PDB file of C-alpha atoms in Angstrom:
ATOM      1  CA  UNK A  18      97.549 -30.262 -15.328  1.00  0.00           C
ATOM      2  CA  UNK A  19      96.920 -33.396 -17.346  1.00  0.00           C
ATOM      3  CA  UNK A  20      93.316 -33.310 -16.092  1.00  0.00           C
ATOM      4  CA  UNK A  21      92.817 -29.752 -17.358  1.00  0.00           C
ATOM      5  CA  UNK A  22      94.283 -30.706 -20.744  1.00  0.00           C
ATOM      6  CA  UNK A  23      91.931 -33.671 -20.972  1.00  0.00           C
ATOM      7  CA  UNK A  24      88.925 -31.550 -19.966  1.00  0.00           C
ATOM      8  CA  UNK A  25      89.795 -28.929 -22.579  1.00  0.00           C
ATOM      9  CA  UNK A  26      89.683 -31.619 -25.244  1.00  0.00           C
ATOM     10  CA  UNK A  27      86.283 -33.036 -24.360  1.00  0.00           C
ATOM     11  CA  UNK A  28      83.714 -32.091 -27.040  1.00  0.00           C
ATOM     12  CA  UNK A  29      81.144 -30.852 -24.498  1.00  0.00           C
ATOM     13  CA  UNK A  30      83.581 -28.512 -22.696  1.00  0.00           C
ATOM     14  CA  UNK A  31      82.688 -24.822 -22.578  1.00  0.00           C
ATOM     15  CA  UNK A  32      85.634 -22.391 -22.446  1.00  0.00           C
ATOM     16  CA  UNK A  33      85.695 -18.729 -21.464  1.00  0.00           C
ATOM     17  CA  UNK A  34      88.941 -17.108 -22.647  1.00  0.00           C
ATOM     18  CA  UNK A  35      90.383 -13.859 -21.395  1.00  0.00           C
ATOM     19  CA  UNK A  36      91.542 -11.731 -24.342  1.00  0.00           C
ATOM     20  CA  UNK A  37      94.540  -9.520 -23.444  1.00  0.00           C
ATOM     21  CA  UNK A  38      97.480 -11.757 -22.573  1.00  0.00           C
ATOM     22  CA  UNK A  39      95.553 -14.912 -23.432  1.00  0.00           C
ATOM     23  CA  UNK A  40      94.308 -14.645 -27.024  1.00  0.00           C
ATOM     24  CA  UNK A  41      96.655 -11.754 -27.816  1.00  0.00           C
ATOM     25  CA  UNK A  42     100.304 -11.374 -26.927  1.00  0.00           C
ATOM     26  CA  UNK A  43      99.806  -8.135 -24.971  1.00  0.00           C
ATOM     27  CA  UNK A  44     102.790  -6.587 -26.774  1.00  0.00           C
ATOM     28  CA  UNK A  45     100.981  -3.497 -28.027  1.00  0.00           C
ATOM     29  CA  UNK A  46     103.640  -0.885 -27.368  1.00  0.00           C
ATOM     30  CA  UNK A  47     106.649   0.400 -29.234  1.00  0.00           C
ATOM     31  CA  UNK A  48     109.036   0.015 -26.289  1.00  0.00           C
ATOM     32  CA  UNK A  49     106.903  -1.632 -23.628  1.00  0.00           C
ATOM     33  CA  UNK A  50     104.656  -4.690 -23.474  1.00  0.00           C
ATOM     34  CA  UNK A  51     101.581  -2.566 -22.925  1.00  0.00           C
ATOM     35  CA  UNK A  52     100.624   0.418 -25.028  1.00  0.00           C
ATOM     36  CA  UNK A  53     102.367   3.618 -23.942  1.00  0.00           C
ATOM     37  CA  UNK A  54      99.152   5.652 -24.236  1.00  0.00           C
ATOM     38  CA  UNK A  55      97.235   3.513 -21.766  1.00  0.00           C
ATOM     39  CA  UNK A  56      95.623   5.752 -19.183  1.00  0.00           C
ATOM     40  CA  UNK A  57      95.540   8.806 -21.440  1.00  0.00           C
ATOM     41  CA  UNK A  58      92.454  10.104 -23.298  1.00  0.00           C
ATOM     42  CA  UNK A  59      94.020   9.545 -26.743  1.00  0.00           C
ATOM     43  CA  UNK A  60      94.308   5.807 -25.988  1.00  0.00           C
ATOM     44  CA  UNK A  61      90.555   5.494 -26.542  1.00  0.00           C
ATOM     45  CA  UNK A  62      91.064   6.443 -30.213  1.00  0.00           C
ATOM     46  CA  UNK A  63      93.841   3.919 -30.947  1.00  0.00           C
ATOM     47  CA  UNK A  64      92.831   0.495 -32.265  1.00  0.00           C
ATOM     48  CA  UNK A  65      95.613  -1.552 -30.690  1.00  0.00           C
ATOM     49  CA  UNK A  66      93.877  -4.715 -31.915  1.00  0.00           C
ATOM     50  CA  UNK A  67      94.120  -3.937 -35.643  1.00  0.00           C
ATOM     51  CA  UNK A  68      97.569  -5.527 -36.035  1.00  0.00           C
ATOM     52  CA  UNK A  69      97.256  -8.399 -33.565  1.00  0.00           C
ATOM     53  CA  UNK A  70      98.251 -11.813 -34.790  1.00  0.00           C
ATOM     54  CA  UNK A  71      96.678 -15.084 -33.782  1.00  0.00           C
ATOM     55  CA  UNK A  72      98.538 -17.271 -31.342  1.00  0.00           C
ATOM     56  CA  UNK A  73      98.869 -20.552 -33.222  1.00  0.00           C
ATOM     57  CA  UNK A  74      98.572 -23.059 -30.332  1.00  0.00           C
ATOM     58  CA  UNK A  75      95.364 -21.396 -29.165  1.00  0.00           C
ATOM     59  CA  UNK A  76      94.085 -21.063 -32.727  1.00  0.00           C
ATOM     60  CA  UNK A  77      94.708 -24.752 -33.379  1.00  0.00           C
ATOM     61  CA  UNK A  78      92.693 -25.607 -30.281  1.00  0.00           C
ATOM     62  CA  UNK A  79      89.848 -23.221 -31.117  1.00  0.00           C
ATOM     63  CA  UNK A  80      89.370 -24.473 -34.683  1.00  0.00           C
ATOM     64  CA  UNK A  81      89.235 -28.056 -33.387  1.00  0.00           C
ATOM     65  CA  UNK A  82      86.493 -27.240 -30.852  1.00  0.00           C
ATOM     66  CA  UNK A  83      82.794 -26.437 -31.315  1.00  0.00           C
ATOM     67  CA  UNK A  84      82.733 -22.634 -31.554  1.00  0.00           C
ATOM     68  CA  UNK A  85      79.247 -22.559 -30.031  1.00  0.00           C
ATOM     69  CA  UNK A  86      80.963 -23.591 -26.776  1.00  0.00           C
ATOM     70  CA  UNK A  87      83.711 -20.923 -26.878  1.00  0.00           C
ATOM     71  CA  UNK A  88      83.405 -17.467 -25.324  1.00  0.00           C
ATOM     72  CA  UNK A  89      85.535 -14.521 -24.237  1.00  0.00           C
ATOM     73  CA  UNK A  90      85.350 -12.493 -21.050  1.00  0.00           C
ATOM     74  CA  UNK A  91      87.547  -9.410 -20.821  1.00  0.00           C
ATOM     75  CA  UNK A  92      88.077  -6.352 -18.677  1.00  0.00           C
ATOM     76  CA  UNK A  93      87.768  -3.300 -20.899  1.00  0.00           C
ATOM     77  CA  UNK A  94      87.958   0.151 -19.322  1.00  0.00           C
ATOM     78  CA  UNK A  95      89.008   1.965 -22.530  1.00  0.00           C
ATOM     79  CA  UNK A  96      85.958   1.539 -24.748  1.00  0.00           C
ATOM     80  CA  UNK A  97      87.710  -0.910 -27.096  1.00  0.00           C
ATOM     81  CA  UNK A  98      85.016  -3.591 -26.950  1.00  0.00           C
ATOM     82  CA  UNK A  99      84.088  -3.415 -30.656  1.00  0.00           C
ATOM     83  CA  UNK A 100      87.744  -3.569 -31.757  1.00  0.00           C
ATOM     84  CA  UNK A 101      88.465  -6.496 -29.445  1.00  0.00           C
ATOM     85  CA  UNK A 102      85.407  -8.400 -30.627  1.00  0.00           C
ATOM     86  CA  UNK A 103      86.269  -7.779 -34.278  1.00  0.00           C
ATOM     87  CA  UNK A 104      89.807  -9.045 -33.682  1.00  0.00           C
ATOM     88  CA  UNK A 105      88.568 -12.196 -31.914  1.00  0.00           C
ATOM     89  CA  UNK A 106      86.156 -12.968 -34.745  1.00  0.00           C
ATOM     90  CA  UNK A 107      88.758 -12.230 -37.453  1.00  0.00           C
ATOM     91  CA  UNK A 108      91.638 -14.167 -35.886  1.00  0.00           C
ATOM     92  CA  UNK A 109      89.841 -16.999 -34.116  1.00  0.00           C
ATOM     93  CA  UNK A 110      86.339 -17.268 -35.570  1.00  0.00           C
ATOM     94  CA  UNK A 111      84.706 -16.781 -32.168  1.00  0.00           C
ATOM     95  CA  UNK A 112      81.592 -14.666 -32.860  1.00  0.00           C
ATOM     96  CA  UNK A 113      81.518 -11.142 -31.475  1.00  0.00           C
ATOM     97  CA  UNK A 114      78.258 -12.085 -29.752  1.00  0.00           C
ATOM     98  CA  UNK A 115      80.304 -14.543 -27.658  1.00  0.00           C
ATOM     99  CA  UNK A 116      82.456 -11.730 -26.202  1.00  0.00           C
ATOM    100  CA  UNK A 117      81.506 -10.245 -22.836  1.00  0.00           C
ATOM    101  CA  UNK A 118      83.084  -7.210 -21.183  1.00  0.00           C
ATOM    102  CA  UNK A 119      83.328  -5.645 -17.767  1.00  0.00           C
ATOM    103  CA  UNK A 120      85.015  -2.589 -16.320  1.00  0.00           C
ATOM    104  CA  UNK A 121      86.356  -4.527 -13.337  1.00  0.00           C
ATOM    105  CA  UNK A 122      88.108  -7.909 -13.237  1.00  0.00           C
ATOM    106  CA  UNK A 123      86.354  -8.663  -9.942  1.00  0.00           C
ATOM    107  CA  UNK A 124      83.068  -8.902 -11.888  1.00  0.00           C
ATOM    108  CA  UNK A 125      84.316 -11.682 -14.192  1.00  0.00           C
ATOM    109  CA  UNK A 126      83.346 -14.643 -11.952  1.00  0.00           C
ATOM    110  CA  UNK A 127      79.778 -13.408 -11.566  1.00  0.00           C
ATOM    111  CA  UNK A 128      79.385 -12.739 -15.280  1.00  0.00           C
ATOM    112  CA  UNK A 129      80.687 -16.190 -16.186  1.00  0.00           C
ATOM    113  CA  UNK A 130      78.406 -17.912 -13.653  1.00  0.00           C
ATOM    114  CA  UNK A 131      75.411 -15.990 -15.021  1.00  0.00           C
ATOM    115  CA  UNK A 132      76.247 -16.814 -18.662  1.00  0.00           C
ATOM    116  CA  UNK A 133      76.833 -20.511 -17.959  1.00  0.00           C
ATOM    117  CA  UNK A 134      73.544 -20.757 -16.029  1.00  0.00           C
ATOM    118  CA  UNK A 135      71.718 -18.982 -18.877  1.00  0.00           C
ATOM    119  CA  UNK A 136      73.243 -20.857 -21.831  1.00  0.00           C
ATOM    120  CA  UNK A 137      74.200 -24.258 -20.358  1.00  0.00           C
ATOM    121  CA  UNK A 138      71.905 -24.783 -17.355  1.00  0.00           C
ATOM    122  CA  UNK A 139      72.538 -28.535 -17.119  1.00  0.00           C
ATOM    123  CA  UNK A 140      76.302 -28.583 -17.680  1.00  0.00           C
ATOM    124  CA  UNK A 141      78.594 -30.148 -15.122  1.00  0.00           C
ATOM    125  CA  UNK A 142      80.906 -27.538 -13.532  1.00  0.00           C
ATOM    126  CA  UNK A 143      83.867 -29.759 -14.460  1.00  0.00           C
ATOM    127  CA  UNK A 144      82.986 -29.190 -18.127  1.00  0.00           C
ATOM    128  CA  UNK A 145      83.542 -25.434 -17.933  1.00  0.00           C
ATOM    129  CA  UNK A 146      87.085 -24.020 -18.165  1.00  0.00           C
ATOM    130  CA  UNK A 147      87.941 -20.400 -17.398  1.00  0.00           C
ATOM    131  CA  UNK A 148      91.241 -19.411 -19.009  1.00  0.00           C
ATOM    132  CA  UNK A 149      93.090 -16.282 -17.940  1.00  0.00           C
ATOM    133  CA  UNK A 150      96.698 -15.122 -17.749  1.00  0.00           C
ATOM    134  CA  UNK A 151      96.181 -13.145 -14.535  1.00  0.00           C
ATOM    135  CA  UNK A 152      96.837 -14.989 -11.271  1.00  0.00           C
ATOM    136  CA  UNK A 153      94.464 -12.758  -9.292  1.00  0.00           C
ATOM    137  CA  UNK A 154      91.637 -13.456 -11.733  1.00  0.00           C
ATOM    138  CA  UNK A 155      92.368 -17.189 -11.705  1.00  0.00           C
ATOM    139  CA  UNK A 156      92.243 -17.058  -7.903  1.00  0.00           C
ATOM    140  CA  UNK A 157      88.868 -15.306  -7.970  1.00  0.00           C
ATOM    141  CA  UNK A 158      87.555 -17.922 -10.391  1.00  0.00           C
ATOM    142  CA  UNK A 159      88.811 -20.702  -8.137  1.00  0.00           C
ATOM    143  CA  UNK A 160      87.189 -19.318  -4.984  1.00  0.00           C
ATOM    144  CA  UNK A 161      83.998 -17.860  -6.497  1.00  0.00           C
ATOM    145  CA  UNK A 162      82.980 -20.438  -9.112  1.00  0.00           C
ATOM    146  CA  UNK A 163      82.738 -24.241  -9.272  1.00  0.00           C
ATOM    147  CA  UNK A 164      84.487 -24.274 -12.673  1.00  0.00           C
ATOM    148  CA  UNK A 165      87.937 -25.420 -13.802  1.00  0.00           C
ATOM    149  CA  UNK A 166      90.650 -22.846 -14.361  1.00  0.00           C
ATOM    150  CA  UNK A 167      93.554 -22.804 -16.787  1.00  0.00           C
ATOM    151  CA  UNK A 168      96.442 -20.539 -17.661  1.00  0.00           C
ATOM    152  CA  UNK A 169      97.152 -20.115 -21.412  1.00  0.00           C
ATOM    153  CA  UNK A 170     100.671 -21.458 -20.853  1.00  0.00           C
ATOM    154  CA  UNK A 171      99.085 -24.921 -20.859  1.00  0.00           C
ATOM    155  CA  UNK A 172      99.166 -24.697 -24.667  1.00  0.00           C
ATOM    156  CA  UNK A 173     102.893 -23.987 -24.665  1.00  0.00           C
ATOM    157  CA  UNK A 174     103.492 -27.008 -22.462  1.00  0.00           C
ATOM    158  CA  UNK A 175     101.670 -29.298 -24.899  1.00  0.00           C
ATOM    159  CA  UNK A 176     103.272 -28.213 -28.175  1.00  0.00           C
TER     160      UNK A 176
END
């Protein structure tokens, strides 16, 4: 993990962050970690991102890095893209235009590869880090992309 930490702190590194569980705590509910309305039609009308707080270790990293090299990639089946993007910009300063969404997690590796090729065509794969809290997604990134992967817990280990 020391290599990942070092890569994250190189000025030319590009990072794609997941949002839920990575840049937010995922504790949206009253009695459960996830929002109780998830899966119901009324969930689409609830801005669960309005009261989110920044996660300080990740914030400290983000403000020390070139924001033009920071992006978000998130699964969003509930139509909350605008609220998520607003929250990311408000809490972390990552522009909404740097947030990409998909209905299915399995599409994340392809989207990231496409965006890296489009925006950073000459970058070394070792200078791209894909950060997600989901083991299945990290596994897909590992097998389907040439990029580095990281779990957000790396920031807790380096406090």
